Amino acid sequence: SSSGGGGDVIGVGGDAFDPSNLVRLLLYGANLGQAERSAVQGAAGAANVNRVWVSPNTAVDPAAPTAADAVQECFLVAYSHTAIECVSAVQTGAVWVDVGGAQSNAELFLFLSPVLGLEGEPGMTPTESATEGGGTLTIAGERLGDARDDVNVTVGGAACPIIAYEVLAPAEGSTVASARVSCRIPPGQGRQREVVVMRRGLAAAPMYLDYLPPEITSVAPAVVNTDGTTTVTVRGYNFGLAAEVLFDRTMLPATHGAGVDGHRRITFVAPASPQGGTGLDLGVRVGDQITADFATIAYAPPALDAATLAAAHTGPTEGGAPLVLTGANFATNGTVTVGGRPAVCGEWAHARIACAVPAGEGRRQRVVLTVGGQVAAQALDFAYDAPAVVAVSPASAPSSAVVANLSRVEAVIAAQAAAAAAAAAA
């Protein structure tokens, strides 16, 4: 009810104004006066001056305040017949309107920050969550408002939607109302994510939630090509919102599935490798957390294709003949040997190698291709040409002969000449 025709205040709202602990009050009512007012707000005796008063005493009598009521002015920001906005240094107490000397009724307001935690009950449970969220976060404390719409909760800056609100009886010996609020934990990642509980713009001291670290349960395929064309799927838990893959000491970007699946499944493209290898570490990093137990992954061994296996590979014993191998997973370096002797390879790519064979002899000289400690499983042989006499001069007298593909046979021609000379002298 109004007092002396000073208007009716039927509601008070507001929020935290700035770090100096001022609060902005919004008063709603009727007959709150004209928008016009004196240029000097609150000047004593000024006509048609509309003022808003606040007192920390919730039992103040607007018509007869006393010095003990510590009345202060709430400085006007906006004013109309039905709504007033003003800024107050008093955070809890009573507010009323003075319209030309006539006082309205007083309305109570409370802008003390919430306090989390009750006797025998922690301020927040649980303190850990899967990165996919969805669990229930329970907040308990004092000064959490009178209804669920009074409270706002965020986790790491993301909204934690309120799903339940319960007003509790004040603790024994206290007149401060308590409440228990439940909200749905949002997806997130990382440790020490700040949980902010606000009531009408005033925040409680923050608490902290840890999202769980990533965990790998499977990797498929576990063997990848050396040319960087294999997409690998990693399954597990707590892959968060932006995971990275640690592949043999190299960080790689990962692609998440949609929704909850994105926290349990990621994919990445295995990088091309210059040398292949096996038993390589594979982990997942999410923010400042990494998998405790690493998986392993390997590059596939080199493989020769059908065209290489079907071709005839021959050449002279002095070496230098071309040897071209085609297939997959050759990486970009390794070794090729022919009969145990190294070949010189001028071209080496993931699917093609071109070498010059070393000097040697024999029909079934095994060609061995090794990449990253792995040997091509397919059997391939190189055949050196058989020895052949291509000319003798003169044909009817002791002479020397020209013979091809004698490999390391020494002084054949000289021996023939010596034998012929001995026969002629006998």
GROMACS .gro file of C-alpha atoms in nm:
model
  426
    1SER     CA    1   0.000   0.000   0.000
    2SER     CA    2   0.115   0.355  -0.063
    3SER     CA    3   0.185   0.612   0.204
    4GLY     CA    4   0.075   0.969   0.148
    5GLY     CA    5   0.006   0.925  -0.227
    6GLY     CA    6   0.368   0.847  -0.313
    7GLY     CA    7   0.287   0.571  -0.563
    8ASP     CA    8   0.296   0.193  -0.539
    9VAL     CA    9   0.614  -0.017  -0.584
   10ILE     CA   10   0.499  -0.363  -0.681
   11GLY     CA   11   0.828  -0.525  -0.782
   12VAL     CA   12   1.203  -0.487  -0.756
   13GLY     CA   13   1.461  -0.653  -0.980
   14GLY     CA   14   1.821  -0.586  -1.064
   15ASP     CA   15   2.169  -0.715  -1.122
   16ALA     CA   16   2.530  -0.659  -1.031
   17PHE     CA   17   2.642  -0.330  -1.180
   18ASP     CA   18   3.022  -0.316  -1.169
   19PRO     CA   19   3.324  -0.431  -0.967
   20SER     CA   20   3.276  -0.148  -0.719
   21ASN     CA   21   2.980  -0.345  -0.575
   22LEU     CA   22   2.713  -0.109  -0.701
   23VAL     CA   23   2.387  -0.269  -0.804
   24ARG     CA   24   2.131  -0.157  -1.056
   25LEU     CA   25   1.775  -0.165  -0.922
   26LEU     CA   26   1.470  -0.186  -1.146
   27LEU     CA   27   1.147  -0.076  -0.975
   28TYR     CA   28   0.807  -0.147  -1.127
   29GLY     CA   29   0.480   0.004  -1.005
   30ALA     CA   30   0.218   0.275  -1.059
   31ASN     CA   31   0.199   0.649  -1.001
   32LEU     CA   32   0.574   0.679  -0.977
   33GLY     CA   33   0.570   1.040  -1.096
   34GLN     CA   34   0.672   1.232  -1.402
   35ALA     CA   35   0.975   1.176  -1.613
   36GLU     CA   36   1.073   1.543  -1.579
   37ARG     CA   37   1.274   1.626  -1.272
   38SER     CA   38   1.504   1.891  -1.135
   39ALA     CA   39   1.841   1.932  -1.299
   40VAL     CA   40   1.992   1.902  -0.954
   41GLN     CA   41   1.871   1.566  -0.836
   42GLY     CA   42   1.766   1.568  -0.474
   43ALA     CA   43   1.806   1.942  -0.419
   44ALA     CA   44   1.644   2.032  -0.088
   45GLY     CA   45   1.306   2.196  -0.131
   46ALA     CA   46   1.307   2.167  -0.510
   47ALA     CA   47   0.964   2.133  -0.660
   48ASN     CA   48   0.860   1.825  -0.855
   49VAL     CA   49   1.173   1.629  -0.757
   50ASN     CA   50   1.137   1.250  -0.774
   51ARG     CA   51   1.383   1.056  -0.562
   52VAL     CA   52   1.448   0.693  -0.476
   53TRP     CA   53   1.569   0.601  -0.131
   54VAL     CA   54   1.735   0.282  -0.005
   55SER     CA   55   1.810   0.158   0.344
   56PRO     CA   56   1.996  -0.152   0.466
   57ASN     CA   57   1.721  -0.184   0.732
   58THR     CA   58   1.453  -0.410   0.589
   59ALA     CA   59   1.209  -0.287   0.856
   60VAL     CA   60   1.248   0.085   0.777
   61ASP     CA   61   0.937   0.306   0.782
   62PRO     CA   62   0.952   0.517   0.461
   63ALA     CA   63   0.735   0.784   0.625
   64ALA     CA   64   0.962   0.825   0.928
   65PRO     CA   65   1.317   0.701   0.869
   66THR     CA   66   1.573   0.750   1.144
   67ALA     CA   67   1.947   0.801   1.144
   68ALA     CA   68   1.988   0.436   1.239
   69ASP     CA   69   1.823   0.341   0.911
   70ALA     CA   70   2.128   0.481   0.721
   71VAL     CA   71   1.910   0.598   0.434
   72GLN     CA   72   2.093   0.663   0.105
   73GLU     CA   73   1.982   0.785  -0.230
   74CYS     CA   74   1.958   0.546  -0.526
   75PHE     CA   75   2.080   0.756  -0.817
   76LEU     CA   76   1.842   0.770  -1.109
   77VAL     CA   77   1.923   0.633  -1.452
   78ALA     CA   78   1.577   0.614  -1.612
   79TYR     CA   79   1.233   0.718  -1.484
   80SER     CA   80   0.872   0.685  -1.591
   81HIS     CA   81   0.528   0.664  -1.429
   82THR     CA   82   0.555   0.283  -1.413
   83ALA     CA   83   0.927   0.199  -1.399
   84ILE     CA   84   1.244   0.338  -1.246
   85GLU     CA   85   1.605   0.237  -1.293
   86CYS     CA   86   1.863   0.352  -1.040
   87VAL     CA   87   2.207   0.261  -0.907
   88SER     CA   88   2.258   0.180  -0.539
   89ALA     CA   89   2.558   0.123  -0.314
   90VAL     CA   90   2.334  -0.070  -0.074
   91GLN     CA   91   2.320  -0.437  -0.174
   92THR     CA   92   2.042  -0.558   0.051
   93GLY     CA   93   1.758  -0.380   0.229
   94ALA     CA   94   1.450  -0.177   0.142
   95VAL     CA   95   1.378   0.067  -0.142
   96TRP     CA   96   1.097   0.321  -0.186
   97VAL     CA   97   1.005   0.617  -0.406
   98ASP     CA   98   0.962   0.979  -0.299
   99VAL     CA   99   0.731   1.158  -0.544
  100GLY     CA  100   0.728   1.526  -0.457
  101GLY     CA  101   0.756   1.450  -0.087
  102ALA     CA  102   0.502   1.167  -0.081
  103GLN     CA  103   0.647   0.825   0.004
  104SER     CA  104   0.560   0.495  -0.161
  105ASN     CA  105   0.556   0.162   0.013
  106ALA     CA  106   0.892  -0.008   0.072
  107GLU     CA  107   1.000  -0.318  -0.116
  108LEU     CA  108   1.281  -0.545  -0.005
  109PHE     CA  109   1.577  -0.646  -0.221
  110LEU     CA  110   1.874  -0.876  -0.166
  111PHE     CA  111   2.201  -0.853  -0.354
  112LEU     CA  112   2.440  -1.053  -0.143
  113SER     CA  113   2.633  -1.313  -0.341
  114PRO     CA  114   2.535  -1.678  -0.307
  115VAL     CA  115   2.741  -1.893  -0.071
  116LEU     CA  116   2.796  -2.253  -0.179
  117GLY     CA  117   2.806  -2.543   0.061
  118LEU     CA  118   2.582  -2.642   0.348
  119GLU     CA  119   2.649  -2.817   0.674
  120GLY     CA  120   2.711  -3.181   0.585
  121GLU     CA  121   2.675  -3.118   0.211
  122PRO     CA  122   2.942  -2.996  -0.031
  123GLY     CA  123   2.873  -2.698  -0.250
  124MET     CA  124   2.903  -2.903  -0.569
  125THR     CA  125   2.889  -3.270  -0.667
  126PRO     CA  126   3.037  -3.439  -0.863
  127THR     CA  127   3.376  -3.280  -0.925
  128GLU     CA  128   3.451  -3.486  -1.241
  129SER     CA  129   3.263  -3.550  -1.564
  130ALA     CA  130   3.299  -3.731  -1.894
  131THR     CA  131   3.376  -3.484  -2.173
  132GLU     CA  132   3.045  -3.565  -2.343
  133GLY     CA  133   2.864  -3.413  -2.045
  134GLY     CA  134   2.503  -3.505  -1.978
  135GLY     CA  135   2.550  -3.586  -1.611
  136THR     CA  136   2.379  -3.402  -1.328
  137LEU     CA  137   2.568  -3.133  -1.139
  138THR     CA  138   2.418  -3.057  -0.799
  139ILE     CA  139   2.477  -2.717  -0.635
  140ALA     CA  140   2.381  -2.652  -0.273
  141GLY     CA  141   2.414  -2.330  -0.079
  142GLU     CA  142   2.260  -2.015   0.062
  143ARG     CA  143   2.114  -1.712  -0.114
  144LEU     CA  144   2.038  -1.905  -0.433
  145GLY     CA  145   1.715  -1.716  -0.490
  146ASP     CA  146   1.351  -1.809  -0.458
  147ALA     CA  147   1.298  -1.990  -0.790
  148ARG     CA  148   1.494  -2.172  -1.059
  149ASP     CA  149   1.479  -1.868  -1.287
  150ASP     CA  150   1.684  -1.676  -1.029
  151VAL     CA  151   1.988  -1.900  -1.080
  152ASN     CA  152   2.230  -1.931  -1.369
  153VAL     CA  153   2.513  -2.188  -1.378
  154THR     CA  154   2.799  -2.215  -1.627
  155VAL     CA  155   3.083  -2.468  -1.656
  156GLY     CA  156   3.391  -2.343  -1.834
  157GLY     CA  157   3.177  -2.065  -1.981
  158ALA     CA  158   2.913  -2.304  -2.123
  159ALA     CA  159   2.559  -2.304  -1.988
  160CYS     CA  160   2.464  -2.578  -1.744
  161PRO     CA  161   2.083  -2.585  -1.794
  162ILE     CA  162   1.881  -2.597  -1.471
  163ILE     CA  163   1.678  -2.917  -1.444
  164ALA     CA  164   1.571  -2.906  -1.078
  165TYR     CA  165   1.538  -2.648  -0.800
  166GLU     CA  166   1.458  -2.721  -0.437
  167VAL     CA  167   1.417  -2.463  -0.161
  168LEU     CA  168   1.556  -2.589   0.170
  169ALA     CA  169   1.481  -2.483   0.524
  170PRO     CA  170   1.738  -2.244   0.674
  171ALA     CA  171   2.012  -2.402   0.879
  172GLU     CA  172   1.954  -2.415   1.250
  173GLY     CA  173   2.003  -2.073   1.401
  174SER     CA  174   2.003  -1.902   1.059
  175THR     CA  175   1.739  -1.700   0.881
  176VAL     CA  176   1.912  -1.724   0.541
  177ALA     CA  177   1.727  -1.940   0.291
  178SER     CA  178   1.907  -2.232   0.131
  179ALA     CA  179   1.847  -2.417  -0.193
  180ARG     CA  180   1.966  -2.713  -0.394
  181VAL     CA  181   1.998  -2.668  -0.770
  182SER     CA  182   2.063  -2.937  -1.031
  183CYS     CA  183   2.182  -2.870  -1.385
  184ARG     CA  184   2.286  -3.075  -1.688
  185ILE     CA  185   2.666  -3.073  -1.732
  186PRO     CA  186   2.759  -2.940  -2.078
  187PRO     CA  187   3.015  -3.108  -2.303
  188GLY     CA  188   3.369  -2.983  -2.246
  189GLN     CA  189   3.730  -3.075  -2.189
  190GLY     CA  190   4.023  -3.000  -1.961
  191ARG     CA  191   4.092  -2.974  -1.592
  192GLN     CA  192   3.986  -2.706  -1.345
  193ARG     CA  193   3.696  -2.575  -1.553
  194GLU     CA  194   3.541  -2.290  -1.358
  195VAL     CA  195   3.187  -2.346  -1.234
  196VAL     CA  196   3.013  -2.011  -1.187
  197VAL     CA  197   2.684  -1.994  -0.997
  198MET     CA  198   2.500  -1.664  -1.027
  199ARG     CA  199   2.185  -1.531  -0.871
  200ARG     CA  200   2.048  -1.228  -1.056
  201GLY     CA  201   2.393  -1.128  -1.171
  202LEU     CA  202   2.578  -1.189  -0.844
  203ALA     CA  203   2.829  -1.473  -0.852
  204ALA     CA  204   2.931  -1.713  -0.578
  205ALA     CA  205   3.298  -1.791  -0.530
  206PRO     CA  206   3.385  -2.024  -0.818
  207MET     CA  207   3.423  -2.398  -0.784
  208TYR     CA  208   3.600  -2.626  -1.033
  209LEU     CA  209   3.512  -2.933  -1.238
  210ASP     CA  210   3.761  -3.170  -1.405
  211TYR     CA  211   3.668  -3.335  -1.731
  212LEU     CA  212   3.816  -3.685  -1.753
  213PRO     CA  213   4.129  -3.753  -1.963
  214PRO     CA  214   4.104  -3.935  -2.298
  215GLU     CA  215   4.117  -4.313  -2.316
  216ILE     CA  216   4.177  -4.533  -2.623
  217THR     CA  217   3.998  -4.868  -2.661
  218SER     CA  218   4.070  -4.953  -3.028
  219VAL     CA  219   4.255  -4.839  -3.340
  220ALA     CA  220   4.154  -4.948  -3.691
  221PRO     CA  221   4.335  -5.017  -3.908
  222ALA     CA  222   4.641  -5.077  -3.695
  223VAL     CA  223   4.863  -5.101  -4.008
  224VAL     CA  224   4.877  -4.803  -4.245
  225ASN     CA  225   5.028  -4.722  -4.584
  226THR     CA  226   5.350  -4.526  -4.605
  227ASP     CA  227   5.212  -4.284  -4.865
  228GLY     CA  228   4.982  -4.094  -4.626
  229THR     CA  229   4.651  -4.216  -4.770
  230THR     CA  230   4.516  -4.421  -4.478
  231THR     CA  231   4.232  -4.285  -4.261
  232VAL     CA  232   4.249  -4.430  -3.910
  233THR     CA  233   3.954  -4.453  -3.668
  234VAL     CA  234   4.030  -4.429  -3.296
  235ARG     CA  235   3.761  -4.530  -3.049
  236GLY     CA  236   3.749  -4.471  -2.677
  237TYR     CA  237   3.619  -4.213  -2.431
  238ASN     CA  238   3.659  -3.847  -2.338
  239PHE     CA  239   3.792  -3.718  -2.668
  240GLY     CA  240   3.643  -3.379  -2.585
  241LEU     CA  241   3.569  -3.099  -2.830
  242ALA     CA  242   3.904  -3.061  -3.006
  243ALA     CA  243   4.134  -3.363  -2.982
  244GLU     CA  244   4.476  -3.411  -3.137
  245VAL     CA  245   4.647  -3.738  -3.219
  246LEU     CA  246   5.003  -3.805  -3.110
  247PHE     CA  247   5.146  -4.026  -3.385
  248ASP     CA  248   5.507  -4.132  -3.319
  249ARG     CA  249   5.593  -3.793  -3.157
  250THR     CA  250   5.404  -3.593  -3.421
  251MET     CA  251   5.081  -3.407  -3.334
  252LEU     CA  252   4.807  -3.446  -3.595
  253PRO     CA  253   4.460  -3.287  -3.621
  254ALA     CA  254   4.164  -3.516  -3.555
  255THR     CA  255   3.809  -3.510  -3.690
  256HIS     CA  256   3.529  -3.574  -3.441
  257GLY     CA  257   3.205  -3.758  -3.499
  258ALA     CA  258   2.876  -3.579  -3.434
  259GLY     CA  259   2.733  -3.524  -3.086
  260VAL     CA  260   2.816  -3.777  -2.818
  261ASP     CA  261   2.984  -3.997  -3.081
  262GLY     CA  262   3.246  -3.724  -3.123
  263HIS     CA  263   3.362  -3.783  -2.768
  264ARG     CA  264   3.402  -4.156  -2.835
  265ARG     CA  265   3.528  -4.168  -3.195
  266ILE     CA  266   3.781  -3.962  -3.387
  267THR     CA  267   3.953  -4.009  -3.722
  268PHE     CA  268   4.283  -3.888  -3.861
  269VAL     CA  269   4.496  -3.943  -4.169
  270ALA     CA  270   4.821  -4.127  -4.097
  271PRO     CA  271   5.111  -3.919  -4.235
  272ALA     CA  272   5.336  -4.027  -4.518
  273SER     CA  273   5.657  -4.178  -4.386
  274PRO     CA  274   6.009  -4.166  -4.534
  275GLN     CA  275   6.117  -4.485  -4.359
  276GLY     CA  276   5.808  -4.679  -4.240
  277GLY     CA  277   5.838  -4.869  -3.914
  278THR     CA  278   5.654  -5.076  -3.657
  279GLY     CA  279   5.558  -5.043  -3.289
  280LEU     CA  280   5.491  -4.669  -3.316
  281ASP     CA  281   5.318  -4.493  -3.025
  282LEU     CA  282   4.966  -4.360  -3.076
  283GLY     CA  283   4.798  -4.135  -2.818
  284VAL     CA  284   4.526  -3.871  -2.795
  285ARG     CA  285   4.566  -3.525  -2.642
  286VAL     CA  286   4.265  -3.323  -2.532
  287GLY     CA  287   4.359  -2.979  -2.408
  288ASP     CA  288   4.611  -3.027  -2.128
  289GLN     CA  289   4.537  -3.399  -2.088
  290ILE     CA  290   4.677  -3.698  -2.274
  291THR     CA  291   4.604  -4.070  -2.274
  292ALA     CA  292   4.777  -4.254  -1.992
  293ASP     CA  293   4.804  -4.577  -2.195
  294PHE     CA  294   4.922  -4.547  -2.555
  295ALA     CA  295   4.815  -4.773  -2.839
  296THR     CA  296   5.059  -4.888  -3.107
  297ILE     CA  297   5.040  -4.860  -3.484
  298ALA     CA  298   5.267  -4.972  -3.770
  299TYR     CA  299   5.339  -4.896  -4.131
  300ALA     CA  300   5.270  -5.181  -4.371
  301PRO     CA  301   5.571  -5.376  -4.503
  302PRO     CA  302   5.679  -5.317  -4.863
  303ALA     CA  303   5.493  -5.526  -5.118
  304LEU     CA  304   5.587  -5.598  -5.481
  305ASP     CA  305   5.307  -5.600  -5.734
  306ALA     CA  306   5.224  -5.868  -5.991
  307ALA     CA  307   5.388  -5.681  -6.276
  308THR     CA  308   5.723  -5.678  -6.097
  309LEU     CA  309   5.695  -6.046  -6.006
  310ALA     CA  310   5.604  -6.147  -6.362
  311ALA     CA  311   5.881  -5.954  -6.537
  312ALA     CA  312   6.215  -6.111  -6.632
  313HIS     CA  313   6.501  -5.950  -6.442
  314THR     CA  314   6.835  -6.024  -6.611
  315GLY     CA  315   7.159  -5.849  -6.692
  316PRO     CA  316   7.531  -5.882  -6.751
  317THR     CA  317   7.770  -5.990  -6.480
  318GLU     CA  318   7.954  -5.658  -6.481
  319GLY     CA  319   7.640  -5.500  -6.331
  320GLY     CA  320   7.468  -5.174  -6.420
  321ALA     CA  321   7.151  -5.336  -6.558
  322PRO     CA  322   6.829  -5.153  -6.460
  323LEU     CA  323   6.611  -5.308  -6.191
  324VAL     CA  324   6.266  -5.145  -6.157
  325LEU     CA  325   6.041  -5.247  -5.868
  326THR     CA  326   5.677  -5.139  -5.843
  327GLY     CA  327   5.424  -5.200  -5.568
  328ALA     CA  328   5.327  -5.025  -5.241
  329ASN     CA  329   5.465  -4.907  -4.908
  330PHE     CA  330   5.819  -4.845  -5.027
  331ALA     CA  331   5.834  -4.522  -4.820
  332THR     CA  332   6.106  -4.296  -4.963
  333ASN     CA  333   6.420  -4.477  -4.856
  334GLY     CA  334   6.540  -4.825  -4.771
  335THR     CA  335   6.774  -5.084  -4.919
  336VAL     CA  336   6.774  -5.320  -5.218
  337THR     CA  337   7.022  -5.603  -5.241
  338VAL     CA  338   7.084  -5.854  -5.521
  339GLY     CA  339   7.246  -6.177  -5.406
  340GLY     CA  340   7.344  -5.998  -5.086
  341ARG     CA  341   7.519  -5.711  -5.266
  342PRO     CA  342   7.367  -5.359  -5.247
  343ALA     CA  343   7.212  -5.206  -5.554
  344VAL     CA  344   7.245  -4.834  -5.627
  345CYS     CA  345   6.896  -4.681  -5.646
  346GLY     CA  346   6.855  -4.341  -5.810
  347GLU     CA  347   6.477  -4.323  -5.777
  348TRP     CA  348   6.278  -4.416  -5.466
  349ALA     CA  349   5.910  -4.338  -5.418
  350HIS     CA  350   5.624  -4.502  -5.228
  351ALA     CA  351   5.522  -4.711  -5.530
  352ARG     CA  352   5.831  -4.726  -5.753
  353ILE     CA  353   6.203  -4.787  -5.713
  354ALA     CA  354   6.462  -4.776  -5.994
  355CYS     CA  355   6.808  -4.921  -5.926
  356ALA     CA  356   7.122  -5.039  -6.107
  357VAL     CA  357   7.220  -5.394  -6.013
  358PRO     CA  358   7.569  -5.461  -5.876
  359ALA     CA  359   7.825  -5.684  -6.049
  360GLY     CA  360   7.774  -6.054  -5.983
  361GLU     CA  361   7.700  -6.394  -6.131
  362GLY     CA  362   7.449  -6.672  -6.104
  363ARG     CA  363   7.097  -6.750  -6.215
  364ARG     CA  364   6.897  -6.723  -5.893
  365GLN     CA  365   7.018  -6.421  -5.704
  366ARG     CA  366   6.754  -6.316  -5.452
  367VAL     CA  367   6.638  -5.953  -5.465
  368VAL     CA  368   6.565  -5.829  -5.113
  369LEU     CA  369   6.374  -5.503  -5.053
  370THR     CA  370   6.388  -5.371  -4.693
  371VAL     CA  371   6.197  -5.066  -4.562
  372GLY     CA  372   6.195  -4.964  -4.195
  373GLY     CA  373   6.321  -5.303  -4.085
  374GLN     CA  374   6.049  -5.486  -4.279
  375VAL     CA  375   6.126  -5.705  -4.582
  376ALA     CA  376   5.900  -5.754  -4.883
  377ALA     CA  377   5.749  -6.099  -4.847
  378GLN     CA  378   5.732  -6.176  -5.221
  379ALA     CA  379   6.021  -6.379  -5.366
  380LEU     CA  380   6.201  -6.214  -5.657
  381ASP     CA  381   6.521  -6.334  -5.829
  382PHE     CA  382   6.766  -6.169  -6.065
  383ALA     CA  383   6.949  -6.381  -6.323
  384TYR     CA  384   7.294  -6.278  -6.440
  385ASP     CA  385   7.362  -6.368  -6.802
  386ALA     CA  386   7.542  -6.698  -6.874
  387PRO     CA  387   7.901  -6.679  -7.013
  388ALA     CA  388   7.923  -6.679  -7.393
  389VAL     CA  389   8.220  -6.673  -7.641
  390VAL     CA  390   8.136  -6.418  -7.904
  391ALA     CA  391   8.454  -6.424  -8.119
  392VAL     CA  392   8.788  -6.610  -8.176
  393SER     CA  393   9.065  -6.467  -8.395
  394PRO     CA  394   9.233  -6.622  -8.583
  395ALA     CA  395   9.027  -6.938  -8.586
  396SER     CA  396   9.315  -7.168  -8.713
  397ALA     CA  397   9.610  -7.050  -8.507
  398PRO     CA  398   9.698  -6.993  -8.145
  399SER     CA  399   9.514  -6.687  -8.049
  400SER     CA  400   9.316  -6.508  -7.785
  401ALA     CA  401   8.941  -6.540  -7.752
  402VAL     CA  402   8.677  -6.279  -7.666
  403VAL     CA  403   8.438  -6.414  -7.405
  404ALA     CA  404   8.143  -6.236  -7.243
  405ASN     CA  405   7.991  -6.272  -6.895
  406LEU     CA  406   8.292  -6.436  -6.731
  407SER     CA  407   8.232  -6.249  -6.413
  408ARG     CA  408   8.543  -6.264  -6.196
  409VAL     CA  409   8.736  -6.533  -6.407
  410GLU     CA  410   9.085  -6.383  -6.453
  411ALA     CA  411   9.347  -6.410  -6.732
  412VAL     CA  412   9.143  -6.651  -6.946
  413ILE     CA  413   9.274  -6.504  -7.267
  414ALA     CA  414   9.637  -6.505  -7.144
  415ALA     CA  415   9.614  -6.871  -7.042
  416GLN     CA  416   9.483  -6.973  -7.381
  417ALA     CA  417   9.769  -6.793  -7.557
  418ALA     CA  418  10.034  -6.957  -7.336
  419ALA     CA  419   9.893  -7.305  -7.406
  420ALA     CA  420   9.897  -7.248  -7.780
  421ALA     CA  421  10.259  -7.129  -7.775
  422ALA     CA  422  10.371  -7.435  -7.580
  423ALA     CA  423  10.206  -7.671  -7.828
  424ALA     CA  424  10.373  -7.504  -8.123
  425ALA     CA  425  10.720  -7.533  -7.967
  426ALA     CA  426  10.686  -7.905  -7.891
   0.00000   0.00000   0.00000
